Amino acid sequence: MTNDPLKALNKKLKDNWTQYLLAVISIAVFIAAWHLYAAYLHENDSGYQGYIPYPLDVAEALVDSFRYEDPNLGLTMFDHIAASLERILLGFVIAIVIAVPLGLLMGTFRKADAVGRPIVELIRPIPPLAWIPIFIVVLGMLWGPVAIVALGIFFPVLLNVMFGVRSVEPTLMDAAKTLGANRSQMFLKVVLPFTTPYLMTGVKVGLGIGWMCIVAAEMVGNYGGGVGYFIKDTADVGAFEYMYAGMIVIGLLGILTTGVAGLIEGRLSRWMGMK
Amino acid sequence: MDGHEVNPCIDIQDLFKTFVKGRKEVRALANFSLAVPDAQFVCLLGPSGCGKTTVLRILAGLETKSGGMVKVKGREVSRAGSDRGMVFQEFALFPWRTVRKNIEFGLEIRNMPETERRKLSSKYIDLVGLGGFEDAHPKELSGGMKQRVGIARALANEPAVLLMDEPFGSLDAQTRNLMQKELLRIWSATRKTILFVTHSVDEAVFLADRIVVMTARPGKVREDIAVDLPRPRDRTSSDFISVRGRVLAELDEEFEKARAKELSPD
Amino acid sequence: MERNVLYAIVVAAIVIVSSAAAVYVLTGDDEPKEKYPVYFVTMGVSSMKGALASGEIDGFIAWEPFGSEAILEDLGEPLIWSGEIMPNHPCCVVVASTDYLELDLGGGLTGASMTSRFVKAHIEATSWMVDALDDKDSANYTLLVELGVQFTGKSEAIVESALDHMKYGYEMDQTFMEGITNFTEMFIVGGAISEDKLAIGGYEDVDDFVDQYTNETFLDAESAVQPSDVILNPDDPVRIGFLKSDIHELAQWVAQNTTVGGGAKSLFETYGVNVVNASAVGGYASGPEEMDKFAAGEVDIGYLGCAPAIQKHLNAQVHTVIVAQANSEGSAIVVEADAGIESIDDLQNKTIAVPSTGTIQFVLLKRAVNDEGLELKLKT
């Protein structure tokens, strides 16, 4: 029964070493190709050589962006990350607070579904980014970007929760009934736990979309910087090595947040015995 | 042999059940009557679709009847309740709950204090032989063990009757035989009234005090056969084989009828 | 009994809260006047009016006609015009792609010779505008306003007000060169340009950069350029870039107009130049965007703010050079009307929108705020 996680990891590493090697090679080849292309542009004094800086310059800019403040803004990359994370977090909380009850409601009651579905289906295909100009003006520079993020996270969570509620096995409901559960007890002790892994899937997908939204929203307008703002600001002045550094940060943060969400999802469903 | 006592544990009279399937009305049960005294082990047998499971689900309160009377311990059945425990073919265990927490589900529902809950669940864990697996999740258990949890969970509520819907239907033959013996042991320890739906004649003869063979749809009681063989029963004994033969013959006839009906356009 | 206890609690709470408030107010008054920072946010110039109206910002700094527009619509009032912050500061410039300058168009024509002709038309157009502005009763002034309305899509009143605050000029004189030097130094201090970029670009210092990045040969050759009876580059039009609705860059619009040119030909055509707008949507949204189009080889000669030209040339080695001035001054800090903001000092704790940190407008705001001994900080 006992499983040493370290041993398991070791074994996994051993089993998949060719895959890891290939991953490393693929990244190395990518960086090498990038370097060669940049070198080609610089050798030929291309008009847009500055737009494709050398990978090493980008790496240096990445380090510098964390080490030094931007004199105009008085912010380091840490501050930008904190600002973006704050927006993601606020948007996330708002999305969860609205989407989860709504998803439970719409998943449970046909009438709620009939009322909510037309609006959901109408708004869902609109990319959250389409709302940026309106949200920035109507909701302002703080809540505008937050609302964009919230909208991005909202639908995957809502739909997954709805799907989760509808996926509850009928025999589980029967079992709970024969064990004496009333409606609210069945909801609390069967529907809710059953839906939790679905919710986590929604959160994982939603966070990925949220990151895309925050970058775009921060480019249009915000308070207090943010990585998206950093990317726009550095691109505006033509400091492209910094712009790429910002893009790398966004990519890494995206991987990190969805990774953490995935980890929580895995842990939770394992802890709940669902996987 | 006679189940019509003064106060039967299960008392069903003239039960009707009609389903609407698409545009068609399907009569699942008609004039089904059955009385089961306390502590009796009754097996319900019949061709597929005869309404065995429907009887069980109406008794459990998971489905409503279309007519007739259904009483358990003298009380009309109207909704599901903890006085009737049910064991499902698909086990229906809560995957996010450990063995112990699954067994305590009904007790939690009743707001039983934790210490009491623990005592009771321990008792049933021991009874069904799950000692050492209290903290395992269902996915870590074999089919047989899962059903032990299902039985313990139903018993923990201390119901008047145990309704079992093909509980061993998805187990392999060996586990099935073992579980049959285990069930008899548990039954003799608890003396619950058991209504047990099965497809297997062999299982019915091995387990039951009484085998009720149902007719094809709309289902009613075709034959009520007492099994007076001493336990533990020997599947190879001539008595066992003769009872089995008798039940099989009844069943075959109904099976043929059901098939003929299926083939005829109605 | 219970009720009395409740009353006592309520009374006690009121006393505590109000005395705390009194202490706070009184001690607050006693403290020496602390200087608070001025906050800035970045947003597109076209959004600033709406943000001011909604109270999202307390003011903005923008190029004309966006200041005049907000003022005439009673949404804001001018706090200070940019000429008061930094007299005769350079603003928009005419930039040529160095790749275009080296282009051989065949038949003795080169990108450089076409640029000479282009600059000549720009000079004529600018002089025409200066003359028109000098005499507001003239027919030329009426035409200038009409052209301004056409180009910006704003009302006549807005355009007239904007024109009042414009200084058009083509020359790259001492003041202009000093202004460019000043801006470049401020960009380096402000972090928009890192110092090593000068070396990467092959410049010894800021003066060397300014010297090399401004090419006066086209202005100097002006008197030698004669009108041409025919269009010299019918198949290779000069692809010109400019910012949408930016009245600073009106000269190219004037030079494209046939009425200004004397009836049959525009000024560009008079000098044999065939031009085409590089942007498919009637102008670029920002200077940085226009510089990107230079880099992509889509623009030959363009009008844009000197800030993005300097920054993107130095930071990203975009092949460009400044060949003439387009205007100086012409920006304003506009603040919410009737909000009691009467000086830069009153901007403490207020939020001012700038188009981006890479603009002259940002540099001007920073200068105005710093000159008052205040700090300019990003709004958080």
mmCIF file of N, CA and C in Angstrom, chain B residues 151-231:
data_model
loop_
_atom_site.group_PDB
_atom_site.id
_atom_site.type_symbol
_atom_site.label_atom_id
_atom_site.label_comp_id
_atom_site.label_asym_id
_atom_site.label_seq_id
_atom_site.Cartn_x
_atom_site.Cartn_y
_atom_site.Cartn_z
ATOM 1 N N ILE B 151 -22.937 -3.372 1.748
ATOM 2 C CA ILE B 151 -23.804 -4.078 2.715
ATOM 3 C C ILE B 151 -23.668 -3.435 4.098
ATOM 4 N N ALA B 152 -22.424 -3.167 4.488
ATOM 5 C CA ALA B 152 -22.200 -2.573 5.809
ATOM 6 C C ALA B 152 -22.875 -1.205 5.896
ATOM 7 N N ARG B 153 -22.780 -0.449 4.804
ATOM 8 C CA ARG B 153 -23.369 0.887 4.801
ATOM 9 C C ARG B 153 -24.885 0.810 4.988
ATOM 10 N N ALA B 154 -25.503 -0.178 4.292
ATOM 11 C CA ALA B 154 -26.954 -0.328 4.416
ATOM 12 C C ALA B 154 -27.323 -0.790 5.826
ATOM 13 N N LEU B 155 -26.507 -1.707 6.378
ATOM 14 C CA LEU B 155 -26.828 -2.257 7.699
ATOM 15 C C LEU B 155 -26.604 -1.259 8.819
ATOM 16 N N ALA B 156 -25.634 -0.358 8.624
ATOM 17 C CA ALA B 156 -25.287 0.594 9.681
ATOM 18 C C ALA B 156 -26.471 1.450 10.082
ATOM 19 N N ASN B 157 -27.371 1.648 9.150
ATOM 20 C CA ASN B 157 -28.577 2.428 9.440
ATOM 21 C C ASN B 157 -29.587 1.610 10.251
ATOM 22 N N GLU B 158 -29.264 0.344 10.458
ATOM 23 C CA GLU B 158 -30.128 -0.601 11.167
ATOM 24 C C GLU B 158 -31.550 -0.567 10.628
ATOM 25 N N PRO B 159 -31.712 -0.904 9.340
ATOM 26 C CA PRO B 159 -33.037 -0.877 8.729
ATOM 27 C C PRO B 159 -33.832 -2.135 9.088
ATOM 28 N N ALA B 160 -35.124 -2.057 8.840
ATOM 29 C CA ALA B 160 -35.971 -3.219 9.093
ATOM 30 C C ALA B 160 -35.769 -4.266 7.994
ATOM 31 N N VAL B 161 -35.568 -3.789 6.778
ATOM 32 C CA VAL B 161 -35.372 -4.740 5.685
ATOM 33 C C VAL B 161 -34.142 -4.343 4.883
ATOM 34 N N LEU B 162 -33.569 -5.350 4.243
ATOM 35 C CA LEU B 162 -32.430 -5.115 3.363
ATOM 36 C C LEU B 162 -32.873 -5.468 1.955
ATOM 37 N N LEU B 163 -32.848 -4.473 1.075
ATOM 38 C CA LEU B 163 -33.248 -4.685 -0.316
ATOM 39 C C LEU B 163 -31.975 -4.820 -1.137
ATOM 40 N N MET B 164 -31.833 -5.955 -1.801
ATOM 41 C CA MET B 164 -30.589 -6.182 -2.523
ATOM 42 C C MET B 164 -30.887 -6.410 -3.999
ATOM 43 N N ASP B 165 -30.345 -5.495 -4.828
ATOM 44 C CA ASP B 165 -30.650 -5.528 -6.253
ATOM 45 C C ASP B 165 -29.475 -6.141 -7.010
ATOM 46 N N GLU B 166 -29.562 -7.443 -7.245
ATOM 47 C CA GLU B 166 -28.470 -8.165 -7.917
ATOM 48 C C GLU B 166 -27.101 -7.752 -7.387
ATOM 49 N N PRO B 167 -26.917 -7.837 -6.089
ATOM 50 C CA PRO B 167 -25.708 -7.257 -5.494
ATOM 51 C C PRO B 167 -24.427 -7.931 -5.972
ATOM 52 N N PHE B 168 -24.513 -9.210 -6.370
ATOM 53 C CA PHE B 168 -23.288 -9.895 -6.774
ATOM 54 C C PHE B 168 -23.210 -10.056 -8.287
ATOM 55 N N GLY B 169 -24.073 -9.351 -8.989
ATOM 56 C CA GLY B 169 -24.204 -9.497 -10.440
ATOM 57 C C GLY B 169 -22.937 -9.154 -11.208
ATOM 58 N N SER B 170 -22.136 -8.275 -10.659
ATOM 59 C CA SER B 170 -20.962 -7.879 -11.427
ATOM 60 C C SER B 170 -19.684 -8.509 -10.885
ATOM 61 N N LEU B 171 -19.822 -9.501 -10.036
ATOM 62 C CA LEU B 171 -18.622 -10.148 -9.479
ATOM 63 C C LEU B 171 -18.294 -11.416 -10.259
ATOM 64 N N ASP B 172 -17.020 -11.797 -10.215
ATOM 65 C CA ASP B 172 -16.647 -13.064 -10.868
ATOM 66 C C ASP B 172 -17.170 -14.236 -10.051
ATOM 67 N N ALA B 173 -17.246 -15.395 -10.667
ATOM 68 C CA ALA B 173 -17.940 -16.555 -10.094
ATOM 69 C C ALA B 173 -17.411 -16.912 -8.701
ATOM 70 N N GLN B 174 -16.097 -16.907 -8.543
ATOM 71 C CA GLN B 174 -15.534 -17.317 -7.265
ATOM 72 C C GLN B 174 -15.880 -16.332 -6.147
ATOM 73 N N THR B 175 -15.685 -15.067 -6.452
ATOM 74 C CA THR B 175 -16.005 -14.034 -5.470
ATOM 75 C C THR B 175 -17.480 -14.084 -5.132
ATOM 76 N N ARG B 176 -18.244 -14.362 -6.133
ATOM 77 C CA ARG B 176 -19.685 -14.431 -5.959
ATOM 78 C C ARG B 176 -20.054 -15.512 -4.948
ATOM 79 N N ASN B 177 -19.459 -16.689 -5.124
ATOM 80 C CA ASN B 177 -19.740 -17.792 -4.195
ATOM 81 C C ASN B 177 -19.328 -17.438 -2.783
ATOM 82 N N LEU B 178 -18.164 -16.793 -2.679
ATOM 83 C CA LEU B 178 -17.670 -16.395 -1.371
ATOM 84 C C LEU B 178 -18.614 -15.387 -0.736
ATOM 85 N N MET B 179 -19.043 -14.424 -1.536
ATOM 86 C CA MET B 179 -19.918 -13.370 -1.012
ATOM 87 C C MET B 179 -21.266 -13.926 -0.589
ATOM 88 N N GLN B 180 -21.727 -14.977 -1.295
ATOM 89 C CA GLN B 180 -23.008 -15.595 -0.910
ATOM 90 C C GLN B 180 -22.889 -16.181 0.500
ATOM 91 N N LYS B 181 -21.759 -16.852 0.722
ATOM 92 C CA LYS B 181 -21.551 -17.432 2.058
ATOM 93 C C LYS B 181 -21.457 -16.326 3.095
ATOM 94 N N GLU B 182 -20.728 -15.273 2.744
ATOM 95 C CA GLU B 182 -20.554 -14.157 3.655
ATOM 96 C C GLU B 182 -21.890 -13.508 3.992
ATOM 97 N N LEU B 183 -22.730 -13.398 2.961
ATOM 98 C CA LEU B 183 -24.031 -12.772 3.179
ATOM 99 C C LEU B 183 -24.870 -13.605 4.145
ATOM 100 N N LEU B 184 -24.801 -14.922 3.968
ATOM 101 C CA LEU B 184 -25.573 -15.799 4.863
ATOM 102 C C LEU B 184 -25.069 -15.660 6.291
ATOM 103 N N ARG B 185 -23.745 -15.507 6.413
ATOM 104 C CA ARG B 185 -23.167 -15.337 7.757
ATOM 105 C C ARG B 185 -23.668 -14.023 8.380
ATOM 106 N N ILE B 186 -23.621 -13.001 7.565
ATOM 107 C CA ILE B 186 -24.050 -11.691 8.063
ATOM 108 C C ILE B 186 -25.537 -11.705 8.408
ATOM 109 N N TRP B 187 -26.280 -12.389 7.544
ATOM 110 C CA TRP B 187 -27.737 -12.461 7.760
ATOM 111 C C TRP B 187 -28.051 -13.181 9.061
ATOM 112 N N SER B 188 -27.318 -14.296 9.269
ATOM 113 C CA SER B 188 -27.597 -15.058 10.485
ATOM 114 C C SER B 188 -27.197 -14.257 11.721
ATOM 115 N N ALA B 189 -26.248 -13.342 11.543
ATOM 116 C CA ALA B 189 -25.830 -12.517 12.673
ATOM 117 C C ALA B 189 -26.800 -11.381 12.943
ATOM 118 N N THR B 190 -27.453 -10.905 11.882
ATOM 119 C CA THR B 190 -28.308 -9.724 12.063
ATOM 120 C C THR B 190 -29.790 -10.053 12.009
ATOM 121 N N ARG B 191 -30.126 -11.155 11.410
ATOM 122 C CA ARG B 191 -31.517 -11.603 11.228
ATOM 123 C C ARG B 191 -32.380 -10.533 10.574
ATOM 124 N N LYS B 192 -31.867 -9.905 9.572
ATOM 125 C CA LYS B 192 -32.655 -8.918 8.841
ATOM 126 C C LYS B 192 -33.602 -9.628 7.883
ATOM 127 N N THR B 193 -34.668 -8.967 7.548
ATOM 128 C CA THR B 193 -35.520 -9.428 6.461
ATOM 129 C C THR B 193 -34.816 -9.015 5.172
ATOM 130 N N ILE B 194 -34.634 -9.975 4.271
ATOM 131 C CA ILE B 194 -33.915 -9.641 3.041
ATOM 132 C C ILE B 194 -34.771 -9.955 1.826
ATOM 133 N N LEU B 195 -34.888 -8.954 0.938
ATOM 134 C CA LEU B 195 -35.495 -9.201 -0.364
ATOM 135 C C LEU B 195 -34.377 -9.025 -1.391
ATOM 136 N N PHE B 196 -34.101 -10.120 -2.108
ATOM 137 C CA PHE B 196 -32.885 -10.209 -2.888
ATOM 138 C C PHE B 196 -33.244 -10.496 -4.339
ATOM 139 N N VAL B 197 -32.972 -9.583 -5.224
ATOM 140 C CA VAL B 197 -33.272 -9.779 -6.640
ATOM 141 C C VAL B 197 -32.071 -10.400 -7.316
ATOM 142 N N THR B 198 -32.295 -11.448 -8.087
ATOM 143 C CA THR B 198 -31.167 -12.074 -8.799
ATOM 144 C C THR B 198 -31.617 -12.665 -10.125
ATOM 145 N N HIS B 199 -30.660 -12.884 -10.969
ATOM 146 C CA HIS B 199 -30.899 -13.579 -12.232
ATOM 147 C C HIS B 199 -30.535 -15.040 -12.120
ATOM 148 N N SER B 200 -29.775 -15.319 -11.074
ATOM 149 C CA SER B 200 -29.175 -16.645 -10.980
ATOM 150 C C SER B 200 -30.038 -17.583 -10.138
ATOM 151 N N VAL B 201 -30.519 -18.647 -10.753
ATOM 152 C CA VAL B 201 -31.317 -19.643 -10.051
ATOM 153 C C VAL B 201 -30.469 -20.294 -8.976
ATOM 154 N N ASP B 202 -29.228 -20.600 -9.334
ATOM 155 C CA ASP B 202 -28.311 -21.249 -8.406
ATOM 156 C C ASP B 202 -28.144 -20.410 -7.140
ATOM 157 N N GLU B 203 -27.964 -19.111 -7.338
ATOM 158 C CA GLU B 203 -27.784 -18.195 -6.211
ATOM 159 C C GLU B 203 -29.022 -18.178 -5.322
ATOM 160 N N ALA B 204 -30.176 -18.128 -6.002
ATOM 161 C CA ALA B 204 -31.438 -18.079 -5.259
ATOM 162 C C ALA B 204 -31.613 -19.335 -4.405
ATOM 163 N N VAL B 205 -31.349 -20.480 -5.010
ATOM 164 C CA VAL B 205 -31.544 -21.745 -4.268
ATOM 165 C C VAL B 205 -30.539 -21.838 -3.131
ATOM 166 N N PHE B 206 -29.353 -21.315 -3.364
ATOM 167 C CA PHE B 206 -28.325 -21.400 -2.340
ATOM 168 C C PHE B 206 -28.653 -20.502 -1.143
ATOM 169 N N LEU B 207 -29.277 -19.338 -1.423
ATOM 170 C CA LEU B 207 -29.458 -18.331 -0.382
ATOM 171 C C LEU B 207 -30.814 -18.372 0.310
ATOM 172 N N ALA B 208 -31.864 -18.512 -0.472
ATOM 173 C CA ALA B 208 -33.179 -18.082 -0.002
ATOM 174 C C ALA B 208 -33.901 -19.087 0.876
ATOM 175 N N ASP B 209 -34.767 -18.549 1.762
ATOM 176 C CA ASP B 209 -35.754 -19.350 2.452
ATOM 177 C C ASP B 209 -36.888 -19.635 1.490
ATOM 178 N N ARG B 210 -37.020 -18.717 0.538
ATOM 179 C CA ARG B 210 -38.226 -18.710 -0.263
ATOM 180 C C ARG B 210 -37.882 -18.036 -1.589
ATOM 181 N N ILE B 211 -38.313 -18.676 -2.685
ATOM 182 C CA ILE B 211 -38.030 -18.086 -3.991
ATOM 183 C C ILE B 211 -39.344 -17.688 -4.632
ATOM 184 N N VAL B 212 -39.438 -16.407 -5.001
ATOM 185 C CA VAL B 212 -40.650 -15.929 -5.658
ATOM 186 C C VAL B 212 -40.328 -15.756 -7.139
ATOM 187 N N VAL B 213 -40.979 -16.575 -7.983
ATOM 188 C CA VAL B 213 -40.746 -16.471 -9.421
ATOM 189 C C VAL B 213 -41.829 -15.565 -10.010
ATOM 190 N N MET B 214 -41.374 -14.585 -10.758
ATOM 191 C CA MET B 214 -42.325 -13.631 -11.326
ATOM 192 C C MET B 214 -42.646 -13.983 -12.775
ATOM 193 N N THR B 215 -43.791 -13.529 -13.218
ATOM 194 C CA THR B 215 -44.182 -13.732 -14.620
ATOM 195 C C THR B 215 -43.495 -12.669 -15.469
ATOM 196 N N ALA B 216 -43.554 -12.893 -16.800
ATOM 197 C CA ALA B 216 -43.065 -11.860 -17.699
ATOM 198 C C ALA B 216 -43.949 -10.629 -17.555
ATOM 199 N N ARG B 217 -43.529 -9.533 -18.136
ATOM 200 C CA ARG B 217 -44.238 -8.266 -18.011
ATOM 201 C C ARG B 217 -45.678 -8.342 -18.510
ATOM 202 N N PRO B 218 -46.625 -7.754 -17.823
ATOM 203 C CA PRO B 218 -46.535 -7.085 -16.518
ATOM 204 C C PRO B 218 -46.351 -8.086 -15.388
ATOM 205 N N GLY B 219 -45.367 -7.849 -14.537
ATOM 206 C CA GLY B 219 -44.961 -8.835 -13.546
ATOM 207 C C GLY B 219 -45.917 -9.005 -12.396
ATOM 208 N N LYS B 220 -46.157 -10.287 -12.106
ATOM 209 C CA LYS B 220 -46.823 -10.617 -10.840
ATOM 210 C C LYS B 220 -46.242 -11.934 -10.348
ATOM 211 N N VAL B 221 -46.714 -12.407 -9.221
ATOM 212 C CA VAL B 221 -46.106 -13.623 -8.677
ATOM 213 C C VAL B 221 -46.647 -14.832 -9.430
ATOM 214 N N ARG B 222 -45.713 -15.609 -9.994
ATOM 215 C CA ARG B 222 -46.136 -16.806 -10.699
ATOM 216 C C ARG B 222 -46.123 -17.993 -9.749
ATOM 217 N N GLU B 223 -45.043 -18.075 -8.986
ATOM 218 C CA GLU B 223 -44.890 -19.249 -8.113
ATOM 219 C C GLU B 223 -44.117 -18.835 -6.879
ATOM 220 N N ASP B 224 -44.532 -19.300 -5.769
ATOM 221 C CA ASP B 224 -43.859 -19.008 -4.504
ATOM 222 C C ASP B 224 -43.325 -20.328 -3.975
ATOM 223 N N ILE B 225 -41.998 -20.483 -4.026
ATOM 224 C CA ILE B 225 -41.418 -21.787 -3.714
ATOM 225 C C ILE B 225 -40.615 -21.709 -2.420
ATOM 226 N N ALA B 226 -40.970 -22.508 -1.447
ATOM 227 C CA ALA B 226 -40.188 -22.550 -0.209
ATOM 228 C C ALA B 226 -38.988 -23.454 -0.414
ATOM 229 N N VAL B 227 -37.842 -23.008 0.109
ATOM 230 C CA VAL B 227 -36.641 -23.843 0.006
ATOM 231 C C VAL B 227 -36.310 -24.334 1.406
ATOM 232 N N ASP B 228 -36.672 -25.573 1.676
ATOM 233 C CA ASP B 228 -36.505 -26.070 3.035
ATOM 234 C C ASP B 228 -35.211 -26.833 3.243
ATOM 235 N N LEU B 229 -34.193 -26.483 2.487
ATOM 236 C CA LEU B 229 -32.923 -27.206 2.623
ATOM 237 C C LEU B 229 -32.137 -26.645 3.796
ATOM 238 N N PRO B 230 -31.494 -27.534 4.540
ATOM 239 C CA PRO B 230 -30.675 -27.048 5.662
ATOM 240 C C PRO B 230 -29.434 -26.300 5.151
ATOM 241 N N ARG B 231 -28.982 -25.345 5.965
ATOM 242 C CA ARG B 231 -27.772 -24.605 5.611
ATOM 243 C C ARG B 231 -26.604 -25.147 6.412
#
